[in-house]
Short mmCIF file of C-alpha atoms in Angstrom, two decimals:
data_model
loop_
_atom_site.label_atom_id
_atom_site.label_comp_id
_atom_site.label_asym_id
_atom_site.label_seq_id
_atom_site.Cartn_x
_atom_site.Cartn_y
_atom_site.Cartn_z
CA MET A 1 10.49 19.92 26.07
CA VAL A 2 8.78 17.22 23.99
CA LEU A 3 6.83 17.70 20.81
CA LYS A 4 3.08 18.01 21.16
CA LEU A 5 0.40 16.50 18.98
CA HIS A 6 -2.89 18.34 19.19
CA GLY A 7 -5.67 15.91 18.34
CA ALA A 8 -8.03 13.27 19.65
CA GLN A 9 -6.98 9.74 20.57
CA GLU A 10 -10.04 8.24 18.88
CA ALA A 11 -9.75 10.27 15.65
CA THR A 12 -8.51 8.48 12.53
CA CYS A 13 -5.98 11.09 11.40
CA THR A 14 -4.62 11.48 14.92
CA LYS A 15 -4.13 7.71 15.06
CA ARG A 16 -2.19 7.88 11.80
CA VAL A 17 0.35 10.23 13.37
CA LEU A 18 0.41 8.40 16.71
CA THR A 19 1.34 5.21 14.89
CA VAL A 20 4.34 6.88 13.32
CA LEU A 21 5.42 8.42 16.63
CA GLU A 22 5.29 4.97 18.20
CA GLU A 23 7.19 3.38 15.30
CA LEU A 24 9.96 5.93 15.78
CA SER A 25 9.87 5.84 19.60
CA VAL A 26 9.69 9.63 19.70
CA PRO A 27 8.67 11.11 23.07
CA TYR A 28 5.52 13.18 22.68
CA GLU A 29 2.56 14.65 24.48
CA LEU A 30 -0.94 14.21 23.10
CA VAL A 31 -2.85 17.43 23.74
CA ALA A 32 -6.53 16.50 23.66
CA VAL A 33 -8.70 18.74 21.50
CA ASP A 34 -12.17 19.36 22.93
CA TYR A 35 -13.92 18.84 19.61
CA ALA A 36 -17.29 18.29 21.32
CA HIS A 37 -17.17 21.99 22.21
CA HIS A 38 -15.64 22.92 18.84
CA GLU A 39 -12.24 23.90 20.16
CA HIS A 40 -10.81 23.12 16.72
CA LYS A 41 -12.99 25.89 15.24
CA SER A 42 -11.75 28.52 17.68
CA PRO A 43 -9.62 31.49 16.50
CA ALA A 44 -6.66 30.23 18.56
CA PHE A 45 -6.76 26.79 16.94
CA ARG A 46 -7.32 28.20 13.44
CA ALA A 47 -4.30 30.43 13.91
CA VAL A 48 -2.25 27.23 13.62
CA GLN A 49 -4.58 25.03 11.57
CA PRO A 50 -6.59 27.40 9.34
CA PHE A 51 -9.00 24.66 8.23
CA GLY A 52 -10.02 23.94 11.82
CA GLN A 53 -9.14 20.26 11.59
CA PHE A 54 -6.91 18.03 13.68
CA PRO A 55 -4.27 16.91 14.36
CA TYR A 56 -1.50 19.41 14.15
CA LEU A 57 2.06 19.03 15.42
CA ALA A 58 4.01 21.50 17.54
CA ASP A 59 7.63 20.36 17.53
CA ASP A 60 9.96 21.07 20.43
CA ASP A 61 11.66 23.88 18.48
CA GLY A 62 8.39 25.74 17.91
CA PHE A 63 7.80 24.48 14.37
CA THR A 64 4.14 23.64 13.63
CA LEU A 65 2.69 21.46 10.91
CA TYR A 66 -0.72 20.09 9.97
CA GLU A 67 -2.07 17.32 7.68
CA SER A 68 -1.42 13.85 9.06
CA ARG A 69 0.53 12.48 6.11
CA ALA A 70 2.76 15.56 5.95
CA ILE A 71 3.38 15.24 9.69
CA ALA A 72 4.26 11.57 9.24
CA ARG A 73 6.78 12.35 6.51
CA TYR A 74 8.34 15.12 8.61
CA LEU A 75 8.67 12.86 11.64
CA ALA A 76 10.27 10.09 9.58
CA LEU A 77 12.77 12.49 8.03
CA LYS A 78 13.70 14.17 11.32
CA TYR A 79 13.54 11.34 13.84
CA GLY A 80 15.34 8.39 12.29
CA GLY A 81 12.80 7.00 9.86
CA ILE A 82 14.97 7.27 6.75
CA GLY A 83 15.60 3.75 5.54
CA THR A 84 12.89 2.29 7.76
CA LEU A 85 9.66 4.21 7.12
CA ILE A 86 10.71 6.40 4.23
CA PRO A 87 13.45 5.84 1.63
CA ASP A 88 16.67 7.79 1.57
CA PRO A 89 15.79 10.79 -0.64
CA THR A 90 18.99 10.24 -2.62
CA ASP A 91 17.62 6.88 -3.80
CA LEU A 92 15.43 8.21 -6.57
CA GLN A 93 13.84 4.91 -7.57
CA LYS A 94 12.88 3.86 -4.04
CA THR A 95 11.58 7.35 -3.34
CA ALA A 96 9.51 7.28 -6.52
CA LEU A 97 8.04 3.90 -5.61
CA PHE A 98 7.23 5.17 -2.13
CA GLU A 99 5.47 8.24 -3.50
CA GLN A 100 3.61 6.03 -5.96
CA ALA A 101 2.38 3.82 -3.10
CA ALA A 102 1.45 6.85 -0.99
CA SER A 103 -0.54 8.21 -3.92
CA VAL A 104 -2.28 4.86 -4.33
CA GLU A 105 -3.42 5.01 -0.70
CA GLN A 106 -4.98 8.43 -1.15
CA SER A 107 -6.43 7.92 -4.64
CA ASN A 108 -7.54 4.29 -4.52
CA PHE A 109 -8.27 3.58 -0.86
CA ASP A 110 -8.83 6.61 1.33
CA VAL A 111 -11.14 8.34 -1.13
CA PHE A 112 -13.59 5.43 -0.82
CA ALA A 113 -12.95 4.27 2.75
CA VAL A 114 -13.57 7.73 4.23
CA PRO A 115 -17.08 8.25 2.81
CA LEU A 116 -17.94 4.66 3.72
CA ALA A 117 -17.04 5.38 7.32
CA TYR A 118 -19.05 8.58 7.17
CA GLU A 119 -22.14 6.77 5.90
CA ASN A 120 -21.92 3.72 8.15
CA ILE A 121 -20.43 5.16 11.34
CA ARG A 122 -20.66 8.93 11.48
CA LYS A 123 -24.21 9.43 10.16
CA PRO A 124 -25.90 7.09 12.69
CA ARG A 125 -24.01 8.82 15.52
CA ILE A 126 -25.39 12.23 14.56
CA GLY A 127 -28.91 11.00 13.87
CA GLN A 128 -28.75 11.00 10.08
CA GLN A 129 -29.86 8.22 7.75
CA THR A 130 -27.25 6.17 5.91
CA ASP A 131 -27.42 6.40 2.13
CA LYS A 132 -27.59 2.69 1.30
CA ALA A 133 -27.12 3.25 -2.43
CA ALA A 134 -23.94 5.22 -1.77
CA VAL A 135 -22.70 2.48 0.56
CA GLU A 136 -23.28 -0.19 -2.08
CA ARG A 137 -21.53 1.87 -4.74
CA LEU A 138 -18.56 2.73 -2.53
CA THR A 139 -18.23 -0.85 -1.27
CA ALA A 140 -18.18 -2.27 -4.79
CA THR A 141 -15.62 0.29 -5.94
CA LEU A 142 -13.38 -0.32 -2.93
CA GLU A 143 -13.48 -4.07 -3.48
CA ALA A 144 -12.42 -3.56 -7.10
CA LYS A 145 -9.52 -1.41 -5.92
CA LEU A 146 -8.45 -4.01 -3.35
CA ALA A 147 -8.50 -6.68 -6.05
CA VAL A 148 -5.76 -4.63 -7.73
CA TYR A 149 -3.98 -4.32 -4.38
CA ASP A 150 -3.94 -8.11 -4.26
CA ILE A 151 -2.07 -8.19 -7.55
CA ILE A 152 0.44 -5.58 -6.38
CA LEU A 153 0.97 -7.38 -3.07
CA GLY A 154 1.49 -10.62 -4.92
CA ARG A 155 4.60 -9.07 -6.42
CA SER A 156 6.05 -7.50 -3.28
CA LYS A 157 5.64 -7.78 0.48
CA TYR A 158 4.51 -4.18 0.87
CA LEU A 159 3.07 -1.54 -1.45
CA ALA A 160 6.37 0.17 -2.26
CA GLY A 161 8.49 -2.98 -2.37
CA ASP A 162 9.70 -5.50 0.17
CA GLU A 163 10.22 -2.96 2.94
CA LEU A 164 7.53 -1.39 5.11
CA THR A 165 6.94 2.32 4.51
CA LEU A 166 4.60 5.04 5.67
CA ALA A 167 2.44 4.26 2.64
CA ASP A 168 1.43 0.97 4.26
CA LEU A 169 0.86 2.50 7.69
CA PHE A 170 -1.32 5.25 6.22
CA HIS A 171 -4.03 2.61 5.59
CA LEU A 172 -4.40 1.61 9.24
CA PRO A 173 -7.00 4.07 10.63
CA TYR A 174 -9.60 3.68 7.91
CA GLY A 175 -8.72 0.06 7.23
CA SER A 176 -9.55 -0.63 10.86
CA ALA A 177 -12.80 1.30 10.44
CA LEU A 178 -13.86 -1.10 7.68
CA ALA A 179 -13.97 -3.98 10.17
CA LYS A 180 -16.36 -1.98 12.34
CA GLN A 181 -18.67 -1.83 9.32
CA LYS A 182 -18.43 -5.60 8.75
CA ILE A 183 -16.60 -5.00 5.48
CA ASP A 184 -14.03 -7.78 5.45
CA PHE A 185 -12.11 -7.24 2.19
CA LEU A 186 -8.86 -6.74 4.09
CA GLU A 187 -9.13 -10.14 5.77
CA SER A 188 -10.93 -12.13 3.10
CA PRO A 189 -9.39 -15.34 1.69
CA LYS A 190 -10.63 -14.01 -1.64
CA TYR A 191 -7.67 -11.59 -1.52
CA PRO A 192 -4.91 -13.62 0.17
CA ASN A 193 -2.10 -11.15 -0.50
CA VAL A 194 -4.12 -8.28 0.93
CA ALA A 195 -5.03 -10.42 3.95
CA ARG A 196 -1.39 -11.32 4.56
CA TRP A 197 -0.35 -7.66 4.27
CA TRP A 198 -3.16 -6.41 6.49
CA LYS A 199 -2.41 -8.97 9.21
CA ASP A 200 1.21 -7.83 9.12
CA ILE A 201 0.66 -4.08 9.41
CA SER A 202 -2.38 -4.19 11.72
CA GLY A 203 -0.49 -6.46 14.09
CA ARG A 204 2.30 -3.96 14.68
CA ALA A 205 2.77 -2.84 18.27
CA SER A 206 2.80 0.80 17.16
CA TRP A 207 -0.70 0.54 15.73
CA LYS A 208 -2.04 -1.38 18.70
CA LYS A 209 -0.85 1.34 21.03
CA ALA A 210 -2.10 4.15 18.80
CA ASN A 211 -5.44 2.39 18.49
CA GLY A 212 -5.74 1.98 22.25
CA ALA A 213 -5.50 -1.81 22.14
#
């Protein structure tokens, strides 16, 4: 029996977990959620994921877990990611730096990249008008944040030091979405350290497979 990931191949948070599964070479089954017919809002789905969001993980021992970053941490801890995707928990300094980098992703990247994707991608798909003022504000704020990233990445190869961690991989789904919006901060020569880092992580075979490339 293999673990099952309940989600959608094209969904950003599902891709985040798929990338980690591919990095770890863990056998899995992707159970497609019929979100067009609101399967994720059904009582059966909410019994596992009370917020009615996806993905959620059903491990081969019956354990279930939701929230993509929590799933990623769990997978790394259980399936051989200690020392490669997540520091050894006994190394307090490396663990602290990892958690710092993971917090940076959520507080200084995701919080701006997600609403940008909603305005530029999601709204047109559902027939709503993009709020151009919000897009301008979010774009300017995100660029300012990535200018700080460039400083951090000038000091180390990755966000938590010179070794790749989940904190770097967490950026992939919404970082990729920026390119679809013609927002090129991650590849701009204006931020050479960010561009070097983004080329590195977005070129990984795990991400290409998770992203359907």
